[in-house]
Amino acid sequence: LLAISAAVRPASSQSLDFERQRARAMLNAVKEDIKKEYYDPNYRGIDLEARFKKADADIATAPSVGQIVTIIAQTLLDFKDSHTFFLPPRRTFRVEYGWEMQLVGDKAFVVAVKPGTDAASKGLKEGDEILSVNNFKPTRDSMWILNYYYKTLSPQPKLQLFVRSPGGQPRQLEVASKVEQLKSIEMGYEVFQKIREMENDLYQNRHRYVEVGDDVFIWKMPAFDMDEEDVDKMMAKVKKRKALILDLRGNGGGLVLMLQRLVGHLFDRDVNMGDAKGRKETKPMLAKTRGADNFKGQLVVLIDSRSGSAAELLSRVVQLEKRGTVLGDRSAGAVMMSRIHGHKHGQEIVLYYGASVTEFDWIMSDGKSLEGVGVIPDKVMLPSAADIAARRDPVMAYAASLVGLNLDAEKAGALFPVEWKK
């Protein structure tokens, strides 16, 4: 991560001294969060005092604001824990790259390009393989760090991409981002802008579904973000069907309560989903059945490299309990349980920041953790570069065939089209 930020332009000596003082205050606050709450009393083999002392020393000589913030972030990344990371102060601008990439197997591909963006005008296309981003190769180990750095820690006005189209030769592209200046942090957003952003986010992250006759229900679930009542309402639609295809691809997880409620709807008995193992206690994670009201039909679950946390846990429970079939790509292996610790710094000008700190590891009923491992599908199915370019979905098409539905890959790919923020 420090290497990625090496090219950030240095600031003046006076402003750097001020930023270093603020950074030390943030570093100490984050250290106390981990010291008090981190699930492992041995901190995964890290000498906590020595590691944070080194970070403090690094801040004293950091040549730029970007690297100062990155030093704090790197300190938490050294725990190699998917749910422990730094949340930097919010910036006064927003960056939209206009394209999305995803790991498919061990390769990264462009899976969506927004029309009208610089990425589209430069010829970046869905199905292009991403060989490098600013000279860094996306891999299973580095992908989430790249996303974290470029989307959260240090959004960039442009990126250097090295890509290859299906059957083509590698080529280099410089792709500009859309940078939108926001109201200052002190003044906040205007009310109408807040409402618009909230409505846009809710629409983009909504749960979508397709009902095919009286037999098949296909549920595209973006996150585990429903309350128990909303889960019950959705499952009231599902339970009338003979089959449910639960599409958890791209689902990064969410609420444990939703996970428990949903699993309770899928079984006619209480299900042991494993144990949440913390520093001071171990809690059994039980999903209580909905009894006679549960869904009794055929179940197929779809996952990919972006399926994380609760999405992985549900998929593995389905496998361990032999409740259904899991298809797709190996999941993210990011299954810890964490809590956000929020902080603020300053009086007249207040900066809000925080840290996500893991408080529990989730040990499955087979005694194993999925952290860093992920869920291996019952049948590994990877779309090809040509499939992505043509917007075909062979995984969904195969899932449909398992439940007796004739759905070709082209029509499957059109069920849930990519949607962009307006």
Coordinates of N, CA and C in Angstrom, one line a residue, residues 198-208 220-223 225 419 421:
M198 N -29.1 9.7 -1.1 CA -29.7 8.6 -0.4 C -30.6 7.8 -1.2
E199 N -31.4 8.5 -2.0 CA -32.4 7.8 -2.9 C -31.7 7.0 -4.0
N200 N -30.6 7.6 -4.5 CA -29.8 7.0 -5.5 C -29.2 5.7 -5.0
D201 N -28.6 5.8 -3.8 CA -27.9 4.6 -3.2 C -29.0 3.5 -2.9
L202 N -30.1 3.9 -2.4 CA -31.1 2.9 -2.1 C -31.6 2.2 -3.3
Y203 N -31.8 3.0 -4.4 CA -32.2 2.4 -5.7 C -31.2 1.4 -6.3
Q204 N -30.0 1.9 -6.3 CA -28.9 1.0 -6.8 C -28.7 -0.2 -6.0
N205 N -28.9 -0.2 -4.7 CA -28.6 -1.3 -3.9 C -29.9 -2.1 -3.5
R206 N -30.9 -1.9 -4.3 CA -32.2 -2.6 -4.0 C -32.1 -4.0 -4.3
H207 N -32.9 -4.8 -3.7 CA -33.0 -6.2 -4.0 C -33.9 -6.4 -5.2
R208 N -33.4 -7.1 -6.2 CA -34.2 -7.4 -7.4 C -34.6 -8.8 -7.6
K220 N -31.9 -11.6 -6.8 CA -30.6 -10.9 -6.9 C -30.4 -10.1 -5.6
M221 N -29.6 -10.6 -4.7 CA -29.4 -10.0 -3.4 C -28.1 -9.2 -3.3
P222 N -28.1 -7.9 -3.3 CA -26.9 -7.1 -3.3 C -26.2 -7.0 -1.9
A223 N -26.9 -7.2 -0.8 CA -26.3 -7.2 0.5 C -27.3 -7.8 1.5
D225 N -29.0 -6.6 4.1 CA -29.3 -5.3 4.7 C -30.8 -5.2 5.0
E419 N -26.4 -1.1 -13.3 CA -27.0 0.2 -13.2 C -25.9 1.2 -12.6
K421 N -24.8 5.2 -11.0 CA -25.4 6.3 -10.4 C -25.6 7.4 -11.4

